[in-house]
PDB file of C-alpha atoms in Angstrom:
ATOM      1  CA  UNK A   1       3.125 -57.784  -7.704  1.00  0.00           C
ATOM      2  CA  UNK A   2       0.863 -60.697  -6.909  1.00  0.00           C
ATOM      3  CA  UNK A   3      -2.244 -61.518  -4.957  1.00  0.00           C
ATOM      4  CA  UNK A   4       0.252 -63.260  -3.121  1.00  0.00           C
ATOM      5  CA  UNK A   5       2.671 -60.276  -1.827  1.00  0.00           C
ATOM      6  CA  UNK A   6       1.310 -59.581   1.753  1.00  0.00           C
ATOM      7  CA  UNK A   7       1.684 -63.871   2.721  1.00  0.00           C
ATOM      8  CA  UNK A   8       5.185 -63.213   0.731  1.00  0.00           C
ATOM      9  CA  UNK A   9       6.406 -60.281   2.985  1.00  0.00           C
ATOM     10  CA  UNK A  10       5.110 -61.515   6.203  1.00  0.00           C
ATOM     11  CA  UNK A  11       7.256 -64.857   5.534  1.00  0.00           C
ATOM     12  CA  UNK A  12      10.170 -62.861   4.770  1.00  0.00           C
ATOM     13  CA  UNK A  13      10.350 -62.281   8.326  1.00  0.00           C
ATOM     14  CA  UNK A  14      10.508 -66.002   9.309  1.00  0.00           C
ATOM     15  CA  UNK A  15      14.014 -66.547  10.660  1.00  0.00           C
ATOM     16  CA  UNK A  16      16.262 -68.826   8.449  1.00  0.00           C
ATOM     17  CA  UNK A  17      18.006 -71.392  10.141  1.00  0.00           C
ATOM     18  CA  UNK A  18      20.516 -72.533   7.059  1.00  0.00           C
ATOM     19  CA  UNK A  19      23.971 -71.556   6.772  1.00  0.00           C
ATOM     20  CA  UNK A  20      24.294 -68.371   4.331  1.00  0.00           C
ATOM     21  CA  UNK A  21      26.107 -70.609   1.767  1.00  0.00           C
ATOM     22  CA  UNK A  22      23.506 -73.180   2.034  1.00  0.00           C
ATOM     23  CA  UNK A  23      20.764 -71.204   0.864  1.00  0.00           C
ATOM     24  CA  UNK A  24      20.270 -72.164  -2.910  1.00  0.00           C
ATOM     25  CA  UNK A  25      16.118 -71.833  -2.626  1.00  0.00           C
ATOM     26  CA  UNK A  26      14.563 -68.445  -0.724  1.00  0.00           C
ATOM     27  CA  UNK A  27      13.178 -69.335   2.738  1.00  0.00           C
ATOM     28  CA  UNK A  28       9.726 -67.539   2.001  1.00  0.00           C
ATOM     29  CA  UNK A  29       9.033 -68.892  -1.900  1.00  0.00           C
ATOM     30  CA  UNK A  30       9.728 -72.249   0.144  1.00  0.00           C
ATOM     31  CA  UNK A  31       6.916 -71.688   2.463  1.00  0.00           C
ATOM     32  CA  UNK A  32       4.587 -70.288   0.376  1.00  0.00           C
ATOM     33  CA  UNK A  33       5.217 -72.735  -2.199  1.00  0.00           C
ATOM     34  CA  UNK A  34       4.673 -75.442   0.385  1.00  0.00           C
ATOM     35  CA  UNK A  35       1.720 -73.995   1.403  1.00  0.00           C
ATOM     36  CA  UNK A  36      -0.022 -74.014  -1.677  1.00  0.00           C
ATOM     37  CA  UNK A  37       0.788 -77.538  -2.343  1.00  0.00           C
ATOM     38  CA  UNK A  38      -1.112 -78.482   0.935  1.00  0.00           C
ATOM     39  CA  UNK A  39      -3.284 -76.438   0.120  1.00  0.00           C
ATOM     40  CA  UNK A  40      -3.981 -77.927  -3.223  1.00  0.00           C
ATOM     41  CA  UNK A  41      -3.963 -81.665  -1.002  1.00  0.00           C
ATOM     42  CA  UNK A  42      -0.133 -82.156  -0.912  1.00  0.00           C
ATOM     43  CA  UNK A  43       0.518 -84.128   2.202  1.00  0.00           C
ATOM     44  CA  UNK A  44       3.835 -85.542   1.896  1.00  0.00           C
ATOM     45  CA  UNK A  45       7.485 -83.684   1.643  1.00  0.00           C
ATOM     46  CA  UNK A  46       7.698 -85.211  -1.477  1.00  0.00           C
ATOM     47  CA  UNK A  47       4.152 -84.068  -2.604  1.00  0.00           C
ATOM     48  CA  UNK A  48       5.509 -80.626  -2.359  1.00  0.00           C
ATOM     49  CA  UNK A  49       8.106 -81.150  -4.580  1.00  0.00           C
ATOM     50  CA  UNK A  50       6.172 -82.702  -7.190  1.00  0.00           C
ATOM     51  CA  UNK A  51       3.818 -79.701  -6.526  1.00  0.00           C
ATOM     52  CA  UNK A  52       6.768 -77.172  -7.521  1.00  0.00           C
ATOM     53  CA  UNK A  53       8.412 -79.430 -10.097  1.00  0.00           C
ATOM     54  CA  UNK A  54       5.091 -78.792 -11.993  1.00  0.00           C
ATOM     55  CA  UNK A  55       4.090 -75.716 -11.744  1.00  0.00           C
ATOM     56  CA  UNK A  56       8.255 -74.309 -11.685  1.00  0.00           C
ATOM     57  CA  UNK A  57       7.766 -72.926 -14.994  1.00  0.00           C
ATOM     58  CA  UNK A  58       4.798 -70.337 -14.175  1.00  0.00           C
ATOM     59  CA  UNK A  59       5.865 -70.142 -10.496  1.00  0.00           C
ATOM     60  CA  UNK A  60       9.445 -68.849 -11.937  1.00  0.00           C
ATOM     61  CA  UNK A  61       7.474 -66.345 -13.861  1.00  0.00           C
ATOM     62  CA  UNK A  62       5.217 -65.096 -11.162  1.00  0.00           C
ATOM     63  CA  UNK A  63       7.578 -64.734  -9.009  1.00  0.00           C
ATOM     64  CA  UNK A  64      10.661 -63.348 -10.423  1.00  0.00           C
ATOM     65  CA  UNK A  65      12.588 -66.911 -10.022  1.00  0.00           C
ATOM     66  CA  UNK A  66      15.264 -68.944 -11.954  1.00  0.00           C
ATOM     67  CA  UNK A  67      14.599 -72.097 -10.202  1.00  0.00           C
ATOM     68  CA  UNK A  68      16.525 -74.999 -12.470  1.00  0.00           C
ATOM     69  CA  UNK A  69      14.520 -77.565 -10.767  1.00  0.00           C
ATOM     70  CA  UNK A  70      12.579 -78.173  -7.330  1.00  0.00           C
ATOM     71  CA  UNK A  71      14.581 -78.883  -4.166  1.00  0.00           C
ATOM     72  CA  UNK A  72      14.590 -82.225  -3.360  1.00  0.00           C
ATOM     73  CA  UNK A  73      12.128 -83.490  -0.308  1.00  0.00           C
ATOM     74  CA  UNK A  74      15.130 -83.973   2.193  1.00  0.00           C
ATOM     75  CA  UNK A  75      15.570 -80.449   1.249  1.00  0.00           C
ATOM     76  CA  UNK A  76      12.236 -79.267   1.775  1.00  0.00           C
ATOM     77  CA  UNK A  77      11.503 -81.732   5.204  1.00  0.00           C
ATOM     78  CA  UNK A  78      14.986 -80.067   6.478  1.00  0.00           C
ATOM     79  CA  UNK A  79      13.915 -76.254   5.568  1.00  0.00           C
ATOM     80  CA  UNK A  80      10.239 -77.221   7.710  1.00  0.00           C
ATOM     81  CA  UNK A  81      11.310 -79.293  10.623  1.00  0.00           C
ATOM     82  CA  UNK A  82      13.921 -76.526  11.309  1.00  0.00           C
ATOM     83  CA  UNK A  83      11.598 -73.636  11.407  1.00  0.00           C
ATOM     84  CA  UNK A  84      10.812 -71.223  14.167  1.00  0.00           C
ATOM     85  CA  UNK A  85       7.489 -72.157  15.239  1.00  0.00           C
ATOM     86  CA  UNK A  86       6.310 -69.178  16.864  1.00  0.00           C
ATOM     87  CA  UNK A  87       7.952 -66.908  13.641  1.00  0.00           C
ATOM     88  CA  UNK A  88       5.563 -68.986  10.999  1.00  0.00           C
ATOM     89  CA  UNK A  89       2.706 -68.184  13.872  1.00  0.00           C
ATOM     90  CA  UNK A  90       3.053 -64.604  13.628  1.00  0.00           C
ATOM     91  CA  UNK A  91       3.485 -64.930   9.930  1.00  0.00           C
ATOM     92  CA  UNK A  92       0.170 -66.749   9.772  1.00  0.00           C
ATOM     93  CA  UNK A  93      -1.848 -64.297  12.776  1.00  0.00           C
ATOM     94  CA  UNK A  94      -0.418 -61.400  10.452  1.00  0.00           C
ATOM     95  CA  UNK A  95      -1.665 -62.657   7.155  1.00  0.00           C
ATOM     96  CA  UNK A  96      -5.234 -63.641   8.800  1.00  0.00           C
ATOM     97  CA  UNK A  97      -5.500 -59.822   9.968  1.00  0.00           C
ATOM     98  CA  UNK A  98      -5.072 -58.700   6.629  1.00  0.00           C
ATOM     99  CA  UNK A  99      -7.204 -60.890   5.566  1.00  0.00           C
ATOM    100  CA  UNK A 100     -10.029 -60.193   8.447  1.00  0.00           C
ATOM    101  CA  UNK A 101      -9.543 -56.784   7.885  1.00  0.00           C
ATOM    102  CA  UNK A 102     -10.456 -57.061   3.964  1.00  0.00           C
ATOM    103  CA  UNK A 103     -13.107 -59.299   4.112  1.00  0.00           C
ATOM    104  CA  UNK A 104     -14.770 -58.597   7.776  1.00  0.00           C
ATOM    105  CA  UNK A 105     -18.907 -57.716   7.638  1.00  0.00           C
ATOM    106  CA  UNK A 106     -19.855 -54.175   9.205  1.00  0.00           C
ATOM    107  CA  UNK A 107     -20.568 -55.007  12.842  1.00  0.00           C
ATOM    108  CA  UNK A 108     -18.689 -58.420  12.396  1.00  0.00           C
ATOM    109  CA  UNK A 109     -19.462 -61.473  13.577  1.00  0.00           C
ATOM    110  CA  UNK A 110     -18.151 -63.682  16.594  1.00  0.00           C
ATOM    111  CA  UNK A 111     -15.121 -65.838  17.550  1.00  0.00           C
ATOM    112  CA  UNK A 112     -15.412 -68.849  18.364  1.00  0.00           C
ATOM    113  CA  UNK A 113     -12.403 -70.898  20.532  1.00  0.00           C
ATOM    114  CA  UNK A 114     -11.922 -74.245  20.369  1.00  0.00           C
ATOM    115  CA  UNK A 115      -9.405 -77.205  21.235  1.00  0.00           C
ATOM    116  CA  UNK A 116      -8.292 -79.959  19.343  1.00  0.00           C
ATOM    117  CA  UNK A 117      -5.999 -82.957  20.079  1.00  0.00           C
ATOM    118  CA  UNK A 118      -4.198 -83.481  16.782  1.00  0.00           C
ATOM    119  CA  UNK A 119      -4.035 -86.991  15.681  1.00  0.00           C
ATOM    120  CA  UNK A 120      -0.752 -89.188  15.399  1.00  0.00           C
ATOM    121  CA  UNK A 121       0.693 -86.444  17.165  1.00  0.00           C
ATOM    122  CA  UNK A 122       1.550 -88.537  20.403  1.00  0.00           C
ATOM    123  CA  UNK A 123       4.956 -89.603  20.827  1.00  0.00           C
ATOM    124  CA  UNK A 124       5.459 -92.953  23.214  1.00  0.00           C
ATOM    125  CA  UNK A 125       9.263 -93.013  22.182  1.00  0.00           C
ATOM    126  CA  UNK A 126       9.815 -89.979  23.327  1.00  0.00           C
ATOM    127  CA  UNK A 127       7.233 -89.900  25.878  1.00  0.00           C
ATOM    128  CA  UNK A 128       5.295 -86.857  24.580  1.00  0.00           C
ATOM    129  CA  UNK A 129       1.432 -86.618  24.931  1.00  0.00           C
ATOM    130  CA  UNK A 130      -0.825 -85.683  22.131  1.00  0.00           C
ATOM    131  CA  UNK A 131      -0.330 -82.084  21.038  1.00  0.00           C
ATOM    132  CA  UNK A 132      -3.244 -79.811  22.073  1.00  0.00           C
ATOM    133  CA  UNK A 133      -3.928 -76.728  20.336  1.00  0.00           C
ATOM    134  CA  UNK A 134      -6.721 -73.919  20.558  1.00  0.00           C
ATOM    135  CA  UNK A 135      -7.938 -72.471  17.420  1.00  0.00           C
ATOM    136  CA  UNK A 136      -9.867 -68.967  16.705  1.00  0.00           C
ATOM    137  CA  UNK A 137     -12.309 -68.867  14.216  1.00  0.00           C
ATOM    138  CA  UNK A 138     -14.089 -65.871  12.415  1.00  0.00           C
ATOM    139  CA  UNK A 139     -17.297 -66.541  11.944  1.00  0.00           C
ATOM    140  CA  UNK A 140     -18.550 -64.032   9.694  1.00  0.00           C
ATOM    141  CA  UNK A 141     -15.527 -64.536   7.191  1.00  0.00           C
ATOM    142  CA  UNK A 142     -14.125 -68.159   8.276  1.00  0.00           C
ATOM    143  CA  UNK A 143     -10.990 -67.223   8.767  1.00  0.00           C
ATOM    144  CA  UNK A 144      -8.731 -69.076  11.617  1.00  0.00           C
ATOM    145  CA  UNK A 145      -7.075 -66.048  13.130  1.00  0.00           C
ATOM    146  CA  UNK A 146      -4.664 -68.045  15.575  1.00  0.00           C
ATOM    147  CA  UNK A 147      -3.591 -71.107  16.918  1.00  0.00           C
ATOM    148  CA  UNK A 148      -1.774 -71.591  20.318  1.00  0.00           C
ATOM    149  CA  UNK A 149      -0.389 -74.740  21.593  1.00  0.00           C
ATOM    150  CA  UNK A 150      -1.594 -75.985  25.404  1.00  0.00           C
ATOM    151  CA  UNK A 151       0.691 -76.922  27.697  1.00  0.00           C
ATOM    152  CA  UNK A 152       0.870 -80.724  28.074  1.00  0.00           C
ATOM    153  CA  UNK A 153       0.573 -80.015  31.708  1.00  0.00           C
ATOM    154  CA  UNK A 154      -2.044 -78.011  31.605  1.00  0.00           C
ATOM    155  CA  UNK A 155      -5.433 -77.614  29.339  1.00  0.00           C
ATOM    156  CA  UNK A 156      -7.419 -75.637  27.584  1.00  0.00           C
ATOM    157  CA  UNK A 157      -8.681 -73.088  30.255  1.00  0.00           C
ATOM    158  CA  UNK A 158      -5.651 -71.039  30.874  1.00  0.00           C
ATOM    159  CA  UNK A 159      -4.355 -71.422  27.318  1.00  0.00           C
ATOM    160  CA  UNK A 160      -7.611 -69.691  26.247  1.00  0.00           C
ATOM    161  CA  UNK A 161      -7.436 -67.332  28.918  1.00  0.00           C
ATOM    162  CA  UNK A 162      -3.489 -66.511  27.251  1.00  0.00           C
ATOM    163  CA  UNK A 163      -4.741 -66.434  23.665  1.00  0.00           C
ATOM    164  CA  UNK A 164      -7.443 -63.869  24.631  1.00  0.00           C
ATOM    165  CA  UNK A 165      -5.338 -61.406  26.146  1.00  0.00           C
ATOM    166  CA  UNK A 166      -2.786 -61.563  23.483  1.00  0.00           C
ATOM    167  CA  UNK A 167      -4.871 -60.555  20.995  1.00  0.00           C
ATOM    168  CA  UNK A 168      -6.844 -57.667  22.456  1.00  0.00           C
ATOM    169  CA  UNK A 169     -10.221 -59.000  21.493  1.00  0.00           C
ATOM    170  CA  UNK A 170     -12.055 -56.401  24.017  1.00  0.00           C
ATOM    171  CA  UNK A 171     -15.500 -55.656  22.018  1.00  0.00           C
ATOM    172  CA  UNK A 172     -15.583 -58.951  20.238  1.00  0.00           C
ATOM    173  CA  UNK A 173     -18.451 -61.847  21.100  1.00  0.00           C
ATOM    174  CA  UNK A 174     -16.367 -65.050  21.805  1.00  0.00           C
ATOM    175  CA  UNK A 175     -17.578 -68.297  22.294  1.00  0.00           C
ATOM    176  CA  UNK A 176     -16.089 -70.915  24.084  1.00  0.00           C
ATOM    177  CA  UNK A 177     -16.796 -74.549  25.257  1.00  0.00           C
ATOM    178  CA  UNK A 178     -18.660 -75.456  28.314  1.00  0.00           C
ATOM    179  CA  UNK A 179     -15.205 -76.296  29.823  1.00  0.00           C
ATOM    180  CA  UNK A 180     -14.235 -72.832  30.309  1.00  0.00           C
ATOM    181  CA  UNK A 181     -17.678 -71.732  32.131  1.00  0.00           C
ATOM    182  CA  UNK A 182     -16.616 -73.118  35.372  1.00  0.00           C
ATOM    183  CA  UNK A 183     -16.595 -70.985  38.898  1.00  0.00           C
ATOM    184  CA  UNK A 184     -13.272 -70.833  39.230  1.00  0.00           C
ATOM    185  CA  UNK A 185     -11.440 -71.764  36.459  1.00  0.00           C
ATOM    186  CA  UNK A 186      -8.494 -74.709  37.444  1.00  0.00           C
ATOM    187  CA  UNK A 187      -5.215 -75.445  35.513  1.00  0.00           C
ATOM    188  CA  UNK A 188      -5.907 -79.259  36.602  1.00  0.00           C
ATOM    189  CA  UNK A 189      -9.064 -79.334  34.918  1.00  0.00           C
ATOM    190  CA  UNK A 190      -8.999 -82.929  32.896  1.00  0.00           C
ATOM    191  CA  UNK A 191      -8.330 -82.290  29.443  1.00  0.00           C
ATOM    192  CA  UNK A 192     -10.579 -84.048  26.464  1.00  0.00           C
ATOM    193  CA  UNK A 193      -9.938 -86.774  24.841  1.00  0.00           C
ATOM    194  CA  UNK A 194      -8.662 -86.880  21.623  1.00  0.00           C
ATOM    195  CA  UNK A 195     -11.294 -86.315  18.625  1.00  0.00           C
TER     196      UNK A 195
END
């Protein structure tokens, strides 16, 4: 058992898209293995695999493995591009209420909400806008709890407005931008610019 279990379990239940004969690496020591090579400032497919290639020996260890060697990056960029992307959400909303759970100060702290434009995201081949998504912070442990994706039609407003009554946060202190203080709150409120 590592410190690493809960993450583990939760991405067990990410749905795997491969074929049952292509499945030579387990979907969830992919992602968390991926994950930790961002998180160690991987940026690149082939980052991650030179993250695993390394560390293989111990991570076979840890983990109960018999990798041979790493997958290769056309491997690992066809596992990721070919996930569900609300699935690795849930994972991630589950593993951040563990977490807040854990690690949250008696009478906790507030949340804050924010939106973000993500950079390169904008597509003019395809004719996509900039990808918008809202964030929730902890303060009091600085966890993100959630992410949620605003509709390129719309902004920030109603995709807040979503986010909060998914989660239930009655009894929580949220803050939000002066955007979402208006009268009556519009879906064709401009959106920000990109930051």
């Amino acid at each position: 058992m590592t410190a690493f279990a809960p993450l583990l379990g939760l991405l067990e239940e990410v749905p795997d898209h491969r074929r049952a004969e292509g499945k030579v690496y387990q979907l969830a020591h992919v992602l968390l293995f991926s994950i930790l090579a961002i998180v160690s400032g991987g940026n690149s497919y082939r980052s991650i695999v030179t993250f695993i290639e390394m560390h293989r020996p111990r991570l076979n260890e840890v983990f109960g493995l018999t990798w041979r060697r790493a997958p290769a990056h056309t491997a690992i960029r066809y596992i990721l591009q070919g996930l569900d992307s609300d699935a690795v959400e849930a994972a991630f909303r589950g593993h951040a209420k563990l977490l807040q759970a854990a690690h949250a100060k008696p009478g906790g702290g507030s949340l804050a909400i924010d939106g973000k434009t993500l950079r390169g995201s904008f597509d003019a081949f395809r004719d996509r806008a900039a990808a918008h998504l809202l964030g929730m912070f902890a303060t009091d442990t600085a966890l993100v709890l959630a992410h949620s994706e605003v509709d390129e039609k719309s902004n920030e407003i109603p995709a807040a407005q979503a986010l909060l009554a998914e989660l239930g946060l009655a009894g929580h202190l949220v803050t939000l931008d002066a955007l979402h203080c208006q009268r009556k709150p519009s879906s064709s409120a401009p959106r920000p610019a990109p930051t």
